[in-house]
CSV table of C-alpha atoms and ligand atoms in Angstrom, one decimal:
chain,number,residue,atom,x,y,z
A,1,MET,CA,27.8,-32.4,5.9
A,2,TYR,CA,30.7,-33.1,8.3
A,3,SER,CA,31.4,-30.4,10.9
A,4,LEU,CA,34.5,-28.2,10.5
A,5,ARG,CA,36.0,-29.7,13.6
A,6,PHE,CA,35.6,-33.2,12.2
A,7,GLN,CA,37.2,-32.1,8.9
A,8,LEU,CA,40.2,-30.5,10.7
A,9,LEU,CA,40.7,-33.6,12.8
A,10,VAL,CA,40.5,-35.9,9.7
A,11,SER,CA,43.2,-33.7,7.9
A,12,ALA,CA,45.4,-33.9,11.0
A,13,LEU,CA,45.0,-37.7,11.2
A,14,ILE,CA,45.7,-38.2,7.5
A,15,ALA,CA,48.9,-36.1,7.9
A,16,ALA,CA,49.9,-38.2,10.9
A,17,VAL,CA,49.2,-41.5,9.2
A,18,GLY,CA,51.0,-40.3,6.1
A,19,GLY,CA,54.0,-39.2,8.2
A,20,ALA,CA,54.1,-42.5,10.1
A,21,THR,CA,54.0,-44.5,6.9
A,22,ALA,CA,56.8,-42.4,5.3
A,23,PHE,CA,58.9,-43.0,8.5
A,24,TYR,CA,58.3,-46.8,8.4
A,25,PHE,CA,59.5,-47.0,4.8
A,26,HIS,CA,62.2,-44.4,4.9
A,27,PRO,CA,63.4,-43.4,8.4
A,28,THR,CA,65.5,-40.6,7.1
A,29,PHE,CA,62.3,-38.6,6.6
A,30,LEU,CA,61.7,-38.6,10.3
A,31,LEU,CA,62.6,-35.0,10.9
A,32,SER,CA,60.6,-33.6,7.9
A,33,VAL,CA,57.6,-35.8,8.9
A,34,ALA,CA,57.8,-34.6,12.5
A,35,ILE,CA,57.9,-31.0,11.2
A,36,LEU,CA,55.0,-31.7,8.9
A,37,LEU,CA,53.0,-33.2,11.7
A,38,GLY,CA,53.8,-30.4,14.1
A,39,ALA,CA,52.8,-27.8,11.4
A,40,VAL,CA,49.5,-29.7,10.8
A,41,LEU,CA,48.7,-29.8,14.5
A,42,LEU,CA,49.7,-26.2,14.9
A,43,SER,CA,47.4,-25.1,12.1
A,44,TYR,CA,44.6,-27.2,13.6
A,45,GLY,CA,45.1,-25.4,16.9
A,46,ILE,CA,45.2,-22.0,15.2
A,47,LEU,CA,42.1,-22.8,13.1
A,48,TYR,CA,40.3,-24.3,16.1
A,49,PHE,CA,41.0,-21.3,18.4
A,50,PHE,CA,40.7,-18.5,15.9
A,51,VAL,CA,38.1,-19.8,13.4
A,52,TYR,CA,36.1,-22.7,14.8
A,53,ARG,CA,35.5,-21.3,18.3
A,54,PRO,CA,34.4,-17.8,17.1
A,55,LEU,CA,32.2,-19.5,14.5
A,56,LEU,CA,30.7,-21.6,17.2
A,57,ARG,CA,30.0,-18.5,19.3
A,58,ILE,CA,28.4,-16.8,16.3
A,59,GLN,CA,26.2,-19.8,15.8
A,60,ARG,CA,25.1,-19.6,19.4
A,61,VAL,CA,24.5,-15.8,19.0
A,62,VAL,CA,22.4,-16.6,15.9
A,63,ASP,CA,20.6,-19.3,17.8
A,64,ALA,CA,20.0,-16.7,20.5
A,65,GLN,CA,21.4,-19.0,23.2
A,66,GLU,CA,23.4,-16.2,24.8
A,67,ASP,CA,22.1,-13.1,26.4
A,68,ARG,CA,22.5,-9.7,24.7
A,69,ALA,CA,25.3,-8.5,27.0
A,70,SER,CA,27.5,-11.5,26.5
A,71,VAL,CA,26.9,-11.2,22.7
A,72,GLU,CA,28.0,-7.6,22.8
A,73,ARG,CA,31.1,-8.5,24.9
A,74,PHE,CA,32.0,-11.2,22.5
A,75,ILE,CA,31.7,-8.9,19.5
A,76,ALA,CA,33.7,-6.2,21.1
A,77,SER,CA,36.5,-8.6,22.1
A,78,SER,CA,36.7,-10.3,18.7
A,79,SER,CA,38.9,-9.4,15.7
A,80,GLU,CA,37.9,-6.7,13.2
A,81,GLU,CA,36.8,-9.3,10.7
A,82,PHE,CA,34.4,-10.9,13.1
A,83,GLN,CA,33.1,-7.5,14.1
A,84,ASN,CA,32.4,-6.7,10.5
A,85,LEU,CA,30.8,-10.1,10.0
A,86,SER,CA,28.6,-9.5,13.0
A,87,VAL,CA,27.5,-6.1,11.6
A,88,SER,CA,26.7,-7.8,8.2
A,89,PHE,CA,24.7,-10.5,10.1
A,90,ASN,CA,22.8,-7.9,12.0
A,91,THR,CA,22.0,-6.0,8.8
A,92,MET,CA,20.9,-9.2,7.1
A,93,LEU,CA,18.8,-10.1,10.1
A,94,GLU,CA,17.1,-6.7,10.2
A,95,SER,CA,16.3,-6.8,6.5
A,96,PHE,CA,14.9,-10.3,6.9
A,97,ARG,CA,12.7,-9.1,9.8
A,98,THR,CA,11.5,-6.0,7.8
A,99,ASP,CA,10.8,-8.2,4.8
A,100,ILE,CA,8.9,-10.7,6.9
A,101,SER,CA,6.8,-8.1,8.7
A,102,ARG,CA,6.1,-6.3,5.4
A,103,MET,CA,5.0,-9.7,3.8
A,104,ARG,CA,2.7,-10.4,6.8
A,105,LYS,CA,1.2,-6.9,6.6
A,106,LEU,CA,0.7,-7.2,2.9
A,107,GLU,CA,-1.0,-10.6,3.4
A,108,GLY,CA,-3.3,-8.9,6.0
A,109,VAL,CA,-4.1,-6.0,3.7
A,110,ARG,CA,-4.7,-8.4,0.8
A,111,SER,CA,-7.2,-10.5,2.7
A,112,GLU,CA,-8.9,-7.4,4.2
A,113,PHE,CA,-9.2,-6.0,0.6
A,114,LEU,CA,-10.7,-9.2,-0.7
A,115,GLY,CA,-13.1,-9.3,2.1
A,116,ASN,CA,-14.2,-5.7,1.5
A,117,VAL,CA,-14.5,-6.3,-2.3
A,118,SER,CA,-16.6,-9.4,-1.9
A,119,HIS,CA,-18.8,-7.6,0.6
A,120,GLU,CA,-19.3,-4.6,-1.7
A,121,LEU,CA,-20.0,-6.7,-4.7
A,122,ARG,CA,-22.4,-9.0,-2.9
A,123,THR,CA,-24.8,-6.3,-1.7
A,124,PRO,CA,-26.0,-5.0,-5.2
A,125,LEU,CA,-25.7,-8.5,-6.7
A,126,PHE,CA,-28.1,-10.1,-4.1
A,127,SER,CA,-30.4,-7.1,-4.3
A,128,THR,CA,-30.6,-7.5,-8.2
A,129,GLN,CA,-31.1,-11.2,-7.9
A,130,GLY,CA,-34.0,-10.7,-5.4
A,131,LEU,CA,-35.6,-8.1,-7.7
A,132,ILE,CA,-35.4,-10.3,-10.8
A,133,GLU,CA,-36.7,-13.4,-8.9
A,134,THR,CA,-39.7,-11.3,-7.7
A,135,LEU,CA,-40.4,-10.1,-11.2
A,136,LEU,CA,-40.2,-13.7,-12.5
A,137,HIS,CA,-42.5,-15.0,-9.9
A,138,GLY,CA,-45.3,-12.7,-11.1
A,139,ALA,CA,-44.4,-9.1,-10.3
A,140,VAL,CA,-43.6,-8.6,-13.9
A,141,ASP,CA,-47.3,-8.4,-14.6
A,142,ASP,CA,-48.0,-6.0,-11.7
A,143,LYS,CA,-48.0,-2.6,-13.3
A,144,LYS,CA,-47.6,-0.9,-9.9
A,145,VAL,CA,-44.2,-2.4,-9.2
A,146,ASN,CA,-42.7,-3.8,-12.3
A,147,ARG,CA,-41.0,-0.6,-13.7
A,148,ASP,CA,-39.9,0.3,-10.2
A,149,PHE,CA,-38.2,-3.1,-9.7
A,150,LEU,CA,-36.5,-2.8,-13.1
A,151,ALA,CA,-35.3,0.7,-12.3
A,152,LYS,CA,-33.9,-0.6,-9.0
A,153,ALA,CA,-32.2,-3.5,-10.7
A,154,LEU,CA,-30.6,-1.1,-13.2
A,155,ASN,CA,-29.5,1.1,-10.4
A,156,ASN,CA,-27.7,-1.8,-8.7
A,157,ILE,CA,-26.0,-2.7,-12.0
A,158,GLU,CA,-24.8,0.8,-12.4
A,159,ARG,CA,-23.5,0.7,-8.9
A,160,LEU,CA,-21.7,-2.6,-9.6
A,161,ASN,CA,-20.2,-1.0,-12.7
A,162,SER,CA,-18.9,2.1,-10.9
A,163,LEU,CA,-17.5,-0.1,-8.2
A,164,LEU,CA,-15.6,-2.2,-10.7
A,165,GLU,CA,-14.2,0.9,-12.4
A,166,GLU,CA,-13.0,2.2,-9.0
A,167,LEU,CA,-11.5,-1.2,-8.2
A,168,ILE,CA,-9.7,-1.2,-11.5
A,169,ASP,CA,-8.4,2.3,-10.8
A,170,ILE,CA,-7.2,1.4,-7.3
A,171,SER,CA,-5.4,-1.7,-8.5
A,172,ARG,CA,-3.8,0.2,-11.4
A,173,ILE,CA,-2.6,2.9,-9.0
A,174,GLU,CA,-1.3,0.5,-6.5
A,175,SER,CA,0.5,-1.7,-8.9
A,176,GLY,CA,2.1,1.5,-10.4
A,177,GLU,CA,0.4,0.8,-13.7
A,178,MET,CA,-1.5,4.1,-13.8
A,179,LYS,CA,0.8,6.5,-15.5
A,180,LEU,CA,-0.2,10.2,-15.6
A,181,ARG,CA,-0.1,12.0,-18.9
A,182,LEU,CA,1.3,15.3,-17.7
A,183,ARG,CA,1.2,18.3,-20.0
A,184,PHE,CA,0.1,22.0,-19.9
A,185,PHE,CA,-3.6,22.5,-20.4
A,186,ASP,CA,-6.3,25.1,-19.7
A,187,ILE,CA,-8.1,24.0,-16.6
A,188,VAL,CA,-11.0,26.5,-16.8
A,189,PRO,CA,-13.1,24.7,-19.4
A,190,VAL,CA,-12.4,21.3,-17.8
A,191,LEU,CA,-13.8,22.4,-14.4
A,192,GLN,CA,-16.7,24.3,-16.0
A,193,ALA,CA,-17.7,21.2,-17.9
A,194,ALA,CA,-17.3,19.0,-14.8
A,195,ALA,CA,-19.6,21.3,-12.8
A,196,ALA,CA,-22.1,21.3,-15.8
A,197,ASP,CA,-22.0,17.5,-15.8
A,198,MET,CA,-23.1,17.5,-12.2
A,199,GLN,CA,-26.3,19.4,-12.9
A,200,THR,CA,-28.7,16.5,-13.5
A,201,TYR,CA,-27.5,14.6,-10.5
A,202,ALA,CA,-27.6,17.7,-8.4
A,203,GLU,CA,-31.2,18.6,-9.5
A,204,GLN,CA,-32.4,15.1,-8.6
A,205,ARG,CA,-31.2,15.8,-5.1
A,206,ARG,CA,-32.3,19.5,-5.1
A,207,ILE,CA,-28.7,20.8,-4.7
A,208,THR,CA,-27.3,23.8,-6.4
A,209,VAL,CA,-23.8,23.4,-8.0
A,210,THR,CA,-21.9,26.6,-8.9
A,211,TYR,CA,-18.6,27.1,-10.6
A,212,ASN,CA,-16.7,30.0,-9.1
A,213,GLY,CA,-13.6,31.0,-11.0
A,214,PRO,CA,-12.2,32.6,-14.2
A,215,THR,CA,-14.5,32.2,-17.2
A,216,ASP,CA,-13.0,34.1,-20.1
A,217,ALA,CA,-9.3,34.0,-19.4
A,218,PRO,CA,-7.4,30.7,-19.7
A,219,LEU,CA,-5.6,29.2,-16.7
A,220,GLU,CA,-2.8,26.9,-17.7
A,221,VAL,CA,-1.8,24.1,-15.3
A,222,PHE,CA,0.7,21.2,-15.6
A,223,GLY,CA,-1.1,17.9,-15.0
A,224,ASP,CA,-3.2,15.0,-16.3
A,225,LYS,CA,-6.4,16.6,-17.7
A,226,GLU,CA,-8.5,13.5,-17.5
A,227,ARG,CA,-7.4,12.5,-14.0
A,228,LEU,CA,-7.9,16.0,-12.6
A,229,ARG,CA,-11.4,16.1,-14.1
A,230,GLN,CA,-12.0,12.8,-12.3
A,231,VAL,CA,-10.9,14.3,-9.0
A,232,ALA,CA,-13.1,17.3,-9.4
A,233,VAL,CA,-16.1,15.1,-10.4
A,234,ASN,CA,-15.5,12.7,-7.5
A,235,LEU,CA,-15.3,15.5,-4.9
A,236,MET,CA,-18.5,17.2,-6.3
A,237,GLU,CA,-20.4,13.9,-6.4
A,238,ASN,CA,-19.5,13.4,-2.7
A,239,ALA,CA,-20.4,17.0,-1.9
A,240,ILE,CA,-23.9,16.4,-3.5
A,241,LYS,CA,-24.3,12.9,-2.1
A,242,TYR,CA,-23.6,14.0,1.5
A,243,SER,CA,-25.8,17.1,1.4
A,244,GLU,CA,-29.4,17.6,2.4
A,245,LYS,CA,-32.0,19.0,0.0
A,246,GLY,CA,-31.5,22.7,-0.7
A,247,GLY,CA,-27.8,22.6,-0.1
A,248,THR,CA,-25.1,24.2,-2.3
A,249,VAL,CA,-21.9,23.0,-3.7
A,250,THR,CA,-19.3,25.4,-4.9
A,251,LEU,CA,-16.3,24.5,-7.1
A,252,THR,CA,-13.8,27.4,-6.8
A,253,LEU,CA,-10.7,27.9,-8.9
A,254,THR,CA,-8.1,30.5,-7.8
A,255,SER,CA,-4.5,31.0,-8.7
A,256,THR,CA,-1.1,32.4,-7.7
A,257,ALA,CA,1.9,32.9,-10.0
A,258,ASP,CA,2.9,29.3,-9.9
A,259,ARG,CA,-0.1,27.3,-8.6
A,260,ALA,CA,-3.8,26.9,-9.2
A,261,GLU,CA,-6.0,26.0,-6.2
A,262,ILE,CA,-9.1,24.0,-6.5
A,263,ILE,CA,-11.7,24.0,-3.7
A,264,VAL,CA,-14.9,21.9,-3.5
A,265,LYS,CA,-17.1,23.3,-0.7
A,266,ASP,CA,-20.5,22.0,0.4
A,267,THR,CA,-23.1,22.9,3.0
A,268,GLY,CA,-23.8,19.2,3.7
A,269,ILE,CA,-23.8,16.9,6.7
A,270,GLY,CA,-20.1,17.3,7.5
A,271,ILE,CA,-17.7,14.8,8.9
A,272,ALA,CA,-17.0,14.4,12.7
A,273,PRO,CA,-13.3,15.1,13.7
A,274,GLN,CA,-12.6,11.5,14.6
A,275,HIS,CA,-13.3,10.3,11.1
A,276,LEU,CA,-11.4,13.0,9.3
A,277,PRO,CA,-7.9,11.4,9.4
A,278,ARG,CA,-9.4,8.1,8.0
A,279,ILE,CA,-11.6,9.2,5.1
A,280,PHE,CA,-8.9,8.8,2.5
A,281,GLU,CA,-8.4,5.1,3.4
A,282,ARG,CA,-9.7,2.5,1.0
A,283,PHE,CA,-13.2,1.4,1.9
A,284,TYR,CA,-13.4,3.8,4.9
A,285,ARG,CA,-16.9,5.2,5.3
A,286,VAL,CA,-18.3,7.3,8.0
A,287,ASP,CA,-21.8,6.1,8.1
A,288,LYS,CA,-22.2,2.7,6.4
A,289,ASP,CA,-26.0,2.7,6.6
A,290,ARG,CA,-26.4,6.0,5.0
A,291,ASN,CA,-23.9,5.0,2.3
A,292,ARG,CA,-26.0,2.0,1.5
A,293,ASP,CA,-28.7,4.4,0.4
A,294,VAL,CA,-26.5,6.8,-1.5
A,295,GLY,CA,-24.4,4.0,-3.0
A,296,GLY,CA,-20.8,4.7,-1.7
A,297,SER,CA,-18.0,2.2,-1.9
A,298,GLY,CA,-15.4,4.1,0.2
A,299,LEU,CA,-12.9,4.0,-2.7
A,300,GLY,CA,-13.5,7.4,-4.2
A,301,LEU,CA,-11.4,9.5,-1.8
A,302,ALA,CA,-8.6,6.9,-1.8
A,303,ILE,CA,-8.4,7.3,-5.6
A,304,VAL,CA,-8.6,11.1,-5.4
A,305,LYS,CA,-5.7,11.2,-2.9
A,306,HIS,CA,-3.5,9.0,-5.1
A,307,ILE,CA,-4.1,11.2,-8.1
A,308,VAL,CA,-3.5,14.5,-6.3
A,309,GLU,CA,-0.3,13.0,-4.7
A,310,ALA,CA,0.9,11.7,-8.1
A,311,HIS,CA,0.8,15.4,-9.1
A,312,GLY,CA,3.2,16.2,-6.3
A,313,SER,CA,0.5,17.9,-4.2
A,314,ASN,CA,-1.7,17.2,-1.2
A,315,ILE,CA,-5.4,17.3,-0.6
A,316,THR,CA,-6.7,18.7,2.7
A,317,VAL,CA,-10.1,18.6,4.2
A,318,GLU,CA,-11.9,20.8,6.7
A,319,SER,CA,-15.3,19.9,8.0
A,320,SER,CA,-17.9,20.7,10.7
A,321,VAL,CA,-20.8,18.4,11.4
A,322,GLY,CA,-24.1,19.9,10.2
A,323,ILE,CA,-22.3,22.9,8.5
A,324,GLY,CA,-20.4,21.4,5.6
A,325,THR,CA,-17.1,20.2,4.2
A,326,THR,CA,-14.3,21.8,2.1
A,327,PHE,CA,-11.7,19.8,0.1
A,328,THR,CA,-8.7,21.8,-1.2
A,329,PHE,CA,-5.8,20.9,-3.4
A,330,SER,CA,-3.4,22.7,-5.8
A,331,ILE,CA,-1.7,22.0,-9.1
A,332,SER,CA,1.5,23.4,-10.5
A,333,ARG,CA,1.2,26.0,-13.3
A,334,THR,CA,4.9,25.8,-14.1
A,335,GLY,CA,5.6,22.1,-14.2
A,336,VAL,CA,7.7,22.4,-11.0
A,337,GLU,CA,6.2,20.7,-7.9
B,401,LIG,P1,-17.9,6.8,-0.8
B,401,LIG,O1,-17.9,6.0,-2.0
B,401,LIG,O2,-18.4,6.1,0.4
B,401,LIG,O3,-18.5,8.2,-0.9
B,401,LIG,P2,-15.3,8.1,-0.5
B,401,LIG,O4,-14.0,7.5,-0.4
B,401,LIG,O5,-15.6,9.0,-1.6
B,401,LIG,O6,-16.4,6.9,-0.4
B,401,LIG,O7,-15.6,8.8,0.9
B,401,LIG,C1,-15.3,8.2,2.1
B,401,LIG,C2,-16.3,8.7,3.2
B,401,LIG,O8,-16.0,10.1,3.5
B,401,LIG,C3,-17.7,8.7,2.8
B,401,LIG,O9,-18.3,7.4,3.0
B,401,LIG,C4,-18.4,9.7,3.6
B,401,LIG,O10,-18.7,9.2,4.8
B,401,LIG,C5,-17.2,10.7,3.8
B,401,LIG,N1,-17.3,11.9,2.9
B,401,LIG,C6,-16.7,12.1,1.7
B,401,LIG,N2,-17.0,13.3,1.2
B,401,LIG,C7,-17.9,13.9,2.1
B,401,LIG,C8,-18.5,15.1,2.1
B,401,LIG,N3,-18.4,16.0,1.1
B,401,LIG,N4,-19.4,15.4,3.1
B,401,LIG,C9,-19.5,14.5,4.1
B,401,LIG,N5,-18.9,13.3,4.2
B,401,LIG,C10,-18.1,13.0,3.1
């Protein structure tokens, strides 16, 4: 494209040539042609000084060829329209910068997420592959190990399955696809059943799980029954997982006029203060080696936090190493957050 200055000059030249031609053929037009030419030159001058030059300076500002002080002096001395234009440019520039840094951050989060996912999937997959290969190479006939290897392979597959379920949950939450089905329901039987479902797992690990709350009177809350059950189960599973033999896990339900409070307390290994602010992050685990044994993916608490927050509430954690951990959250009884 031609520059603005070039276009203005060409218009002026065309007017001048037009005027000269008219004068050559009809001298009586001299005066009007002279006025026309003068007007064209005058408009060129006005356009040059008041439009082209300020635009050129704006271009320099955009190209960052001028220092900030001179840019600000220029803006302050220019007309209101240019000041508005500069404000719009600045706003546009800021929003571009924010968009770009958000995109960069997302890109980083995405690749970190993919890295974590592949790492989590690879461990149980490789382990299952190794077990099956060993069985195929003869261990299948060795009565001392064959059932044990198969049980381990099954365990890995169950771990893969629960990891996939958690990944699906996280991706549905983050894409906004997970919609809560909010309604009034009695939370007492839901929590009692959740605690009862924990018994087999707790017995395997020699842990006692107790429900501590109303038993015969209903306690209506406003929330998503299935998702809140999932939260209670997840917190109790963790409480059992991160406890030593002989520990206790208590699921407490209390209420005020407008809220029900749910507390999951354990007498387990606890979490050191420096880890507490990060345990709700995706894939964050305090002790990765220990988690290998107990089968954690680091997604559970991220899902729990999302669900509780989607209910307009917060989840808090208190913990002391070697003494135990307590997670607390509350749910509305009235439908008002
Ligand atoms: P994971 O699948 O690893 O259990 P979570 O997101 O549920 O992942 O928990 C994140 C980390 O927080 C765990 O790896 C564990 O280190 C710590 N954690 C969670 N709950 C407890 C608890 N009740 N006691 C001690 N540590 C816990």
